[in-house]
Amino acid sequence: MARHLKLLVQRWSSRVFSVEVDGAPRYFGVREQLRGEPVPPDVFSEVQKQDRCYSLLVCSGDRVTGDRFHWELRDRLQTQLPPGSGLRSMSSFIPDQKGSLLKGYFLQSRAGNSSLIEDILTDLEQRNPVLVCSYSQSEDGQQWTQCLWYQSEENRVRFCVVPSETPKHHPSVLNMINSDVFYSLQEACDVLKQCGDIIPETRSVLEMLPSSLDARRKPDFPVIVIEGLDATGKTTLTESLRDSLGATLLRSPPQCLSAWRGRFDREPPLIRRAFYAVGNYITAGQINQEASKSPVIVDRFWHSTAAYAIATAVTGPLSNLPHEGAEVYRWPGDLLQPSLVILLTLDPEERKRRLRSRGLMKTDEEEELDHNKLFRLRVEEAYRRIVGPACTALDASPSADLVLQQALLLIRAKCHL
Ligand SMILES: Nc1ncnc2c1ncn2[C@@H]1O[C@H](COP(=O)(O)OP(=O)(O)OP(=O)(O)O)[C@@H](O)[C@H]1O
Ligand SMILES: Nc1ccn([C@H]2C[C@H](O)[C@@H](COP(=O)(O)O)O2)c(=O)n1
């Protein structure tokens, strides 16, 4: 652990720290010496004179353990910390350096709570892969300094806290590939295999994979994927298309994973996304079989997996998404490519009306779509940016029959059915 931390700290002053305030990141950096006048970064602007701040960064060498620990840590801190600690998500990264992201939390300690908080943090740091820093301000309140706790008190280096420019990319983008969005079956399987001891269900999931998958094999019949946010009419349309075209209807995640889906939905993003990625490859195996006999309609596929993952990993406005054309939007080379992907689009009010009239249980992400307008906009935009194949938008607001007719027109034009 100590060696790992020493390596981490070697480039400490090139790191940027980001704290989530009202759903958007605020940035600061640290310097060994201050040049010019001190300017307190805005993340400290509401901190009272006697208060201190702390940050915890998860720095496990093993990403499955690290991600699970990071996930559980929020609950632990929320139950242990005294009220008013203002717990926020934070991260630290080296700008433009892929894989440099460390995730963690930032908190404030009101005067009088300091020793209780320090006891909690000392205990956490001694038992877990976490790096704790404390922040205190100068007498005149103009300068904040940061020190690393793992260093013994007499050797503690004090860094000056300075404002930092907004980086070109949202920090989450640096670690997105093969953490949020998996680009090969192997990468997703590796994550699930590592979870075998803690989540025994992963073995059953992996057993569902076909023995061989050839993404280059072109299916005999067209494969049409229907995508869209929940309640845009995917189930309604896919069932009608199946009947109209005499097609086979499949979905991702496939039916054979239904029993375990809820289990993986409760896991942190790394594991949850690996589960959905593997689900796509299992569906691809089923498509390969069925598309030799009839057209295949698929209810959700890769676009859903990537779009929700990207939209969840970043926070804030659309400008925080990876830029159009970024690597993260491309189709994985080892996954079967559908002939056509139709994205159902719907006015948010009409979607809410349909949700209400359906009245079914919603997943956390579906709840989030309802309450967080920015999240919904990010999912929709990510859908539109994915290429190889890109999706063709279809207005889902007319009657179900009219939507079906429009979808059939698109399919006939593109797939010559
Ligand atoms: N074109 C339409 N006009 C009006 N209502 C519709 C239309 N299509 C579907 N609906 C209704 O809207 C609700 C949601 O439709 P559906 O279940 O097909 O959406 P979905 O995209 O499959 O949702 P989810 O992803 O959450 O499963 C249902 O009650 C359905 O009857
Ligand atoms: N291929 C898929 C299908 C679904 N998901 C995730 C994305 C959302 O969190 C949720 C939506 O599914 P629904 O409730 O409409 O069945 O499941 C995915 O990542 N990949």
XYZ file of C-alpha atoms and ligand atoms in Angstrom:
468
model
C 0.000 0.000 0.000
C 2.662 2.552 1.014
C 4.654 1.885 -2.206
C 1.502 2.239 -4.275
C 0.782 5.578 -2.585
C 4.329 6.824 -3.094
C 4.005 6.149 -6.842
C 0.682 7.919 -6.880
C 1.994 10.968 -5.078
C 5.036 11.314 -7.363
C 3.009 13.388 -9.816
C 0.703 14.799 -7.162
C 0.929 18.464 -8.184
C 0.054 17.594 -11.802
C -3.266 16.178 -10.553
C -6.521 18.079 -10.783
C -9.219 17.582 -8.140
C -12.872 17.819 -9.019
C -15.772 18.146 -6.559
C -19.419 17.776 -7.637
C -21.489 20.806 -6.658
C -25.163 20.826 -7.749
C -24.534 18.114 -10.345
C -21.544 19.783 -12.020
C -17.797 19.482 -11.315
C -15.715 22.309 -9.742
C -11.956 22.014 -10.156
C -8.864 22.837 -8.099
C -5.188 21.879 -8.100
C -2.287 21.830 -5.644
C 1.187 23.374 -5.833
C 4.260 22.928 -3.674
C 4.744 26.686 -3.633
C 2.397 29.504 -4.259
C 3.228 31.890 -7.099
C 1.428 35.220 -6.875
C -1.543 36.133 -4.743
C -3.600 33.337 -3.151
C -7.064 32.783 -4.692
C -9.271 30.311 -2.765
C -10.992 27.923 -5.239
C -14.784 28.367 -5.277
C -15.418 24.914 -3.801
C -14.229 26.346 -0.459
C -16.199 29.587 -0.748
C -19.010 28.520 1.587
C -16.793 26.917 4.226
C -16.855 28.716 7.591
C -13.700 30.104 9.192
C -13.200 27.324 11.764
C -14.209 24.472 9.488
C -11.935 21.924 7.844
C -12.423 19.835 4.728
C -11.334 16.292 3.893
C -11.072 14.227 0.749
C -10.919 10.457 0.364
C -9.698 8.906 -2.886
C -10.055 5.190 -3.524
C -6.746 3.828 -4.782
C -7.056 0.049 -4.971
C -4.802 -1.783 -7.436
C -7.706 -4.133 -8.222
C -10.488 -2.242 -10.022
C -13.337 -4.611 -9.066
C -12.496 -4.307 -5.363
C -11.907 -0.567 -5.758
C -15.217 0.061 -7.515
C -17.205 -1.977 -4.991
C -15.451 -0.222 -2.106
C -16.142 3.196 -3.643
C -19.817 2.218 -4.015
C -20.152 1.027 -0.396
C -18.122 3.924 1.007
C -20.865 6.478 0.321
C -23.366 4.517 2.471
C -20.758 4.016 5.185
C -19.880 7.701 5.300
C -23.519 8.754 5.190
C -24.315 6.648 8.243
C -21.150 7.407 10.227
C -20.557 11.110 9.616
C -22.280 13.736 11.768
C -25.124 15.691 10.107
C -24.043 18.706 8.068
C -20.857 17.072 6.719
C -21.912 17.979 3.160
C -20.709 14.744 1.561
C -20.000 15.217 -2.174
C -18.599 13.029 -4.942
C -15.110 13.939 -6.007
C -12.357 12.646 -8.257
C -8.752 13.333 -9.096
C -7.022 12.913 -12.446
C -4.089 13.960 -14.582
C -5.481 15.951 -17.524
C -5.453 13.965 -20.794
C -3.917 10.894 -19.117
C -6.144 7.888 -19.762
C -6.741 5.645 -16.759
C -5.531 8.307 -14.285
C -8.942 8.840 -12.655
C -9.358 8.134 -8.943
C -12.854 8.359 -7.466
C -13.803 9.403 -3.977
C -15.633 11.827 -1.711
C -15.192 15.299 -0.283
C -16.615 16.479 3.013
C -16.712 19.380 5.371
C -16.195 19.220 9.081
C -17.926 21.774 11.251
C -15.901 23.135 14.198
C -16.368 20.687 17.076
C -16.837 17.657 14.787
C -13.221 17.474 13.732
C -11.987 14.824 16.159
C -14.979 12.531 15.508
C -14.457 12.838 11.733
C -10.710 12.307 12.022
C -11.312 9.095 14.024
C -13.638 7.779 11.295
C -11.180 8.687 8.526
C -8.133 7.283 10.354
C -9.934 3.985 10.823
C -10.972 3.926 7.161
C -7.478 4.710 5.895
C -5.874 2.037 8.075
C -8.180 -0.741 6.884
C -8.948 0.185 3.275
C -7.308 1.262 0.006
C -8.092 4.918 0.509
C -5.972 8.049 0.473
C -7.140 10.757 2.866
C -6.232 14.448 2.602
C -7.185 17.267 4.940
C -7.654 20.910 3.991
C -7.269 23.846 6.329
C -7.266 27.574 5.834
C -4.860 30.297 6.882
C -5.701 32.748 9.664
C -6.870 35.410 7.193
C -8.955 32.824 5.294
C -7.179 33.639 2.011
C -5.149 30.447 1.549
C -6.127 26.789 1.743
C -3.528 24.070 2.159
C -3.809 20.330 1.613
C -1.838 17.616 3.371
C -1.671 13.873 2.779
C -2.560 11.839 5.827
C -0.631 8.723 5.036
C 2.574 10.701 5.669
C 3.570 10.747 9.322
C 2.786 14.064 10.997
C 6.396 15.261 11.128
C 6.931 14.447 7.402
C 3.652 15.861 6.157
C 4.076 18.073 3.094
C 1.660 20.996 2.869
C 0.480 21.770 -0.645
C -1.081 25.109 -1.558
C -4.580 24.747 -3.009
C -5.095 26.757 -6.215
C -7.996 27.168 -8.659
C -7.720 25.023 -11.789
C -9.043 25.542 -15.301
C -11.932 23.413 -16.511
C -10.255 20.548 -18.384
C -10.961 19.814 -22.051
C -12.676 16.529 -21.119
C -14.934 15.651 -18.197
C -12.718 13.551 -15.860
C -14.878 10.407 -16.224
C -14.054 10.275 -19.930
C -10.472 9.304 -19.034
C -11.528 5.944 -17.570
C -14.636 5.226 -19.620
C -13.357 2.606 -22.038
C -13.596 -0.899 -20.606
C -14.840 0.485 -17.287
C -18.173 1.982 -18.300
C -18.277 0.981 -21.962
C -16.769 -2.394 -22.819
C -15.170 -2.824 -26.196
C -14.720 -6.565 -26.252
C -16.377 -9.623 -24.843
C -13.059 -10.552 -23.256
C -12.847 -7.318 -21.243
C -16.410 -7.682 -19.936
C -15.905 -11.374 -19.105
C -12.666 -10.580 -17.240
C -14.581 -8.235 -14.922
C -17.357 -10.773 -14.315
C -14.838 -13.574 -13.702
C -13.122 -11.444 -11.055
C -16.479 -11.152 -9.258
C -17.055 -14.909 -9.151
C -16.363 -15.187 -5.413
C -18.437 -12.224 -4.327
C -21.293 -12.674 -6.831
C -21.728 -16.424 -7.457
C -24.420 -15.649 -10.089
C -21.704 -14.515 -12.519
C -20.840 -18.164 -13.252
C -24.386 -18.860 -14.444
C -24.320 -15.690 -16.567
C -21.052 -16.660 -18.254
C -22.367 -20.180 -18.946
C -25.054 -18.629 -21.175
C -22.448 -17.398 -23.671
C -22.331 -19.340 -26.951
C -19.147 -21.364 -27.557
C -18.228 -19.259 -30.586
C -19.254 -15.850 -31.911
C -18.237 -14.599 -35.327
C -19.044 -10.902 -35.654
C -17.974 -10.907 -39.321
C -20.557 -13.493 -40.362
C -23.318 -11.682 -42.221
C -26.788 -12.911 -41.169
C -28.976 -14.292 -44.016
C -31.986 -12.185 -42.932
C -32.058 -8.556 -41.745
C -31.539 -7.780 -38.069
C -33.476 -4.697 -36.898
C -32.863 -3.159 -33.463
C -35.431 -0.875 -31.813
C -33.989 1.585 -29.314
C -35.315 4.428 -27.173
C -35.878 5.604 -23.617
C -38.361 3.666 -21.517
C -42.050 4.040 -22.483
C -41.265 5.340 -25.969
C -43.116 2.307 -27.374
C -40.377 -0.284 -28.018
C -42.367 -3.274 -26.734
C -45.458 -2.180 -28.667
C -43.517 -1.668 -31.899
C -41.273 -4.744 -31.667
C -44.291 -7.023 -31.127
C -46.140 -5.479 -34.080
C -43.039 -5.778 -36.293
C -42.656 -9.430 -35.318
C -46.256 -10.078 -36.419
C -46.073 -7.959 -39.601
C -42.762 -9.361 -40.830
C -43.064 -12.934 -39.535
C -39.872 -12.140 -37.634
C -38.291 -13.554 -34.472
C -38.346 -11.162 -31.516
C -35.320 -11.084 -29.206
C -34.216 -8.667 -26.510
C -31.092 -7.591 -24.717
C -30.510 -8.489 -21.959
C -31.943 -11.830 -23.122
C -34.738 -13.645 -21.299
C -32.276 -16.244 -19.954
C -30.599 -13.529 -17.801
C -33.849 -12.183 -16.266
C -33.377 -14.031 -12.974
C -30.005 -12.338 -12.329
C -30.593 -8.848 -13.747
C -31.846 -7.354 -10.466
C -28.737 -8.653 -8.692
C -26.403 -6.893 -11.138
C -28.489 -3.697 -11.122
C -27.524 -3.307 -7.450
C -23.784 -3.452 -8.249
C -21.475 -0.492 -9.024
C -21.155 0.661 -12.667
C -18.098 -1.461 -13.589
C -19.879 -4.749 -12.765
C -23.340 -3.645 -13.873
C -22.085 -2.500 -17.296
C -20.036 -5.685 -17.743
C -23.249 -7.677 -17.135
C -25.194 -5.733 -19.800
C -22.248 -5.969 -22.220
C -22.141 -9.757 -21.831
C -25.947 -9.787 -22.285
C -25.476 -8.211 -25.735
C -23.078 -10.997 -26.796
C -25.521 -13.676 -25.580
C -28.261 -11.978 -27.621
C -25.833 -11.820 -30.572
C -25.481 -15.613 -30.354
C -29.278 -15.955 -30.464
C -29.485 -13.510 -33.400
C -26.922 -15.588 -35.327
C -29.100 -18.665 -34.944
C -32.457 -17.035 -35.696
C -31.347 -14.804 -38.569
C -30.615 -17.855 -40.700
C -34.364 -18.625 -40.646
C -36.217 -15.280 -40.526
C -35.792 -11.520 -40.004
C -34.938 -10.693 -36.387
C -36.283 -7.772 -34.335
C -34.270 -6.875 -31.225
C -35.645 -4.818 -28.314
C -32.604 -2.801 -27.109
C -28.992 -3.757 -27.899
C -25.585 -2.093 -27.819
C -26.822 1.509 -28.222
C -28.716 1.232 -24.913
C -25.767 -0.256 -23.075
C -23.331 2.411 -24.260
C -25.690 5.411 -24.116
C -26.850 4.819 -20.513
C -23.300 4.042 -19.393
C -21.823 7.208 -20.927
C -24.686 9.397 -19.701
C -24.317 8.075 -16.147
C -20.529 8.320 -15.997
C -20.481 12.036 -16.791
C -22.475 14.667 -14.935
C -23.796 18.099 -15.871
C -24.703 19.507 -19.291
C -24.326 17.956 -22.757
C -20.998 19.734 -23.195
C -19.531 17.309 -20.604
C -20.202 14.296 -22.874
C -17.243 12.926 -24.856
C -17.108 14.936 -28.090
C -18.893 13.689 -31.198
C -16.676 11.214 -33.050
C -14.875 10.113 -29.835
C -13.654 6.520 -29.573
C -16.244 5.725 -26.902
C -19.114 6.025 -29.435
C -17.860 3.377 -31.849
C -19.333 -0.093 -32.202
C -17.251 -2.927 -30.662
C -15.328 -4.839 -33.336
C -16.349 -8.272 -32.015
C -20.123 -7.639 -31.753
C -22.589 -8.507 -34.515
C -23.722 -5.386 -36.403
C -27.463 -5.042 -36.993
C -28.757 -4.092 -40.459
C -30.765 -1.165 -39.036
C -31.179 0.557 -35.665
C -34.351 2.616 -35.170
C -34.377 5.110 -32.286
C -37.880 6.000 -31.070
C -38.041 9.643 -30.026
C -40.812 11.157 -27.965
C -41.653 14.463 -26.346
C -40.834 14.189 -22.580
C -44.389 15.120 -21.506
C -45.966 12.441 -23.710
C -43.407 9.907 -22.444
C -44.349 10.762 -18.851
C -48.043 10.398 -19.729
C -47.392 6.929 -21.160
C -45.313 5.976 -18.123
C -48.087 7.051 -15.782
C -50.782 5.214 -17.709
C -48.651 2.060 -17.737
C -47.838 2.336 -14.033
C -45.105 -0.356 -13.893
C -42.142 -0.454 -11.513
C -39.143 1.550 -12.636
C -35.398 0.948 -12.306
C -33.219 3.578 -10.609
C -32.038 4.798 -14.007
C -35.621 5.118 -15.250
C -36.477 7.144 -12.105
C -33.466 9.308 -12.860
C -34.720 9.873 -16.445
C -37.904 11.317 -14.976
C -36.330 13.543 -12.357
C -33.140 14.642 -14.015
C -33.678 16.451 -17.284
C -29.937 16.680 -17.971
C -29.514 12.927 -17.569
C -32.304 12.310 -20.104
C -30.733 14.763 -22.546
C -27.337 13.058 -22.149
C -28.799 9.594 -22.843
C -30.606 10.860 -25.960
C -27.524 12.656 -27.252
C -25.268 9.658 -26.593
C -27.728 7.475 -28.577
C -27.390 9.884 -31.491
C -23.592 9.970 -31.373
C -23.008 6.201 -31.504
C -21.879 4.996 -34.930
C -21.203 1.768 -36.759
C -24.286 1.539 -37.227
C -25.725 4.900 -36.222
C -29.410 4.964 -35.342
C -32.197 6.302 -37.511
C -34.608 8.441 -35.463
C -38.341 7.785 -35.743
C -40.963 10.062 -34.187
C -42.937 7.810 -31.827
C -45.696 10.317 -31.007
C -48.316 9.262 -33.620
C -50.657 6.321 -32.989
C -49.081 2.884 -32.548
C -50.340 1.863 -35.983
C -48.831 4.902 -37.701
C -45.483 4.343 -35.943
C -45.568 0.755 -37.202
C -46.220 1.918 -40.776
C -43.328 4.390 -40.593
C -41.008 1.745 -39.178
C -41.988 -0.667 -41.974
C -41.189 2.007 -44.569
C -37.720 2.500 -43.052
C -37.097 -1.249 -42.910
C -38.224 -1.814 -46.518
C -36.043 1.038 -47.746
C -32.957 -0.044 -45.840
C -33.265 -3.827 -45.680
C -35.114 -4.546 -48.951
C -37.731 -6.637 -47.188
N -47.746 5.037 -30.404
C -48.313 5.012 -29.210
N -49.257 5.887 -28.860
C -49.798 5.889 -27.623
N -49.457 5.036 -26.644
C -48.491 4.144 -26.927
C -47.862 4.074 -28.220
N -46.944 3.091 -28.190
C -46.976 2.567 -26.942
N -47.918 3.184 -26.193
C -48.235 2.930 -24.776
O -47.203 3.523 -24.000
C -46.822 2.676 -22.916
C -45.328 2.313 -23.075
O -45.166 1.525 -24.249
P -44.136 0.312 -24.319
O -44.301 -0.574 -23.133
O -44.290 -0.303 -25.670
O -42.767 1.133 -24.199
P -41.263 0.583 -24.009
O -40.402 1.514 -24.774
O -41.199 -0.866 -24.371
O -41.022 0.752 -22.457
P -39.858 0.033 -21.543
O -38.546 0.317 -22.171
O -39.978 0.744 -20.228
O -40.213 -1.418 -21.474
C -47.727 1.456 -22.990
O -48.799 1.660 -22.113
C -48.212 1.435 -24.446
O -49.489 0.853 -24.592
N -28.994 -3.802 -23.851
C -29.253 -3.095 -22.719
C -30.533 -3.003 -22.199
C -30.755 -2.284 -21.049
N -29.727 -1.668 -20.433
C -29.951 -0.888 -19.182
C -30.029 0.595 -19.399
C -31.088 1.043 -18.414
O -30.490 1.197 -17.147
C -32.033 -0.136 -18.310
C -33.198 0.020 -19.256
O -33.794 -1.211 -19.562
P -35.388 -1.493 -19.468
O -35.786 -1.097 -18.075
O -36.063 -0.642 -20.481
O -35.548 -2.954 -19.728
O -31.208 -1.265 -18.615
C -28.455 -1.782 -20.955
O -27.495 -1.222 -20.367
N -28.246 -2.497 -22.080
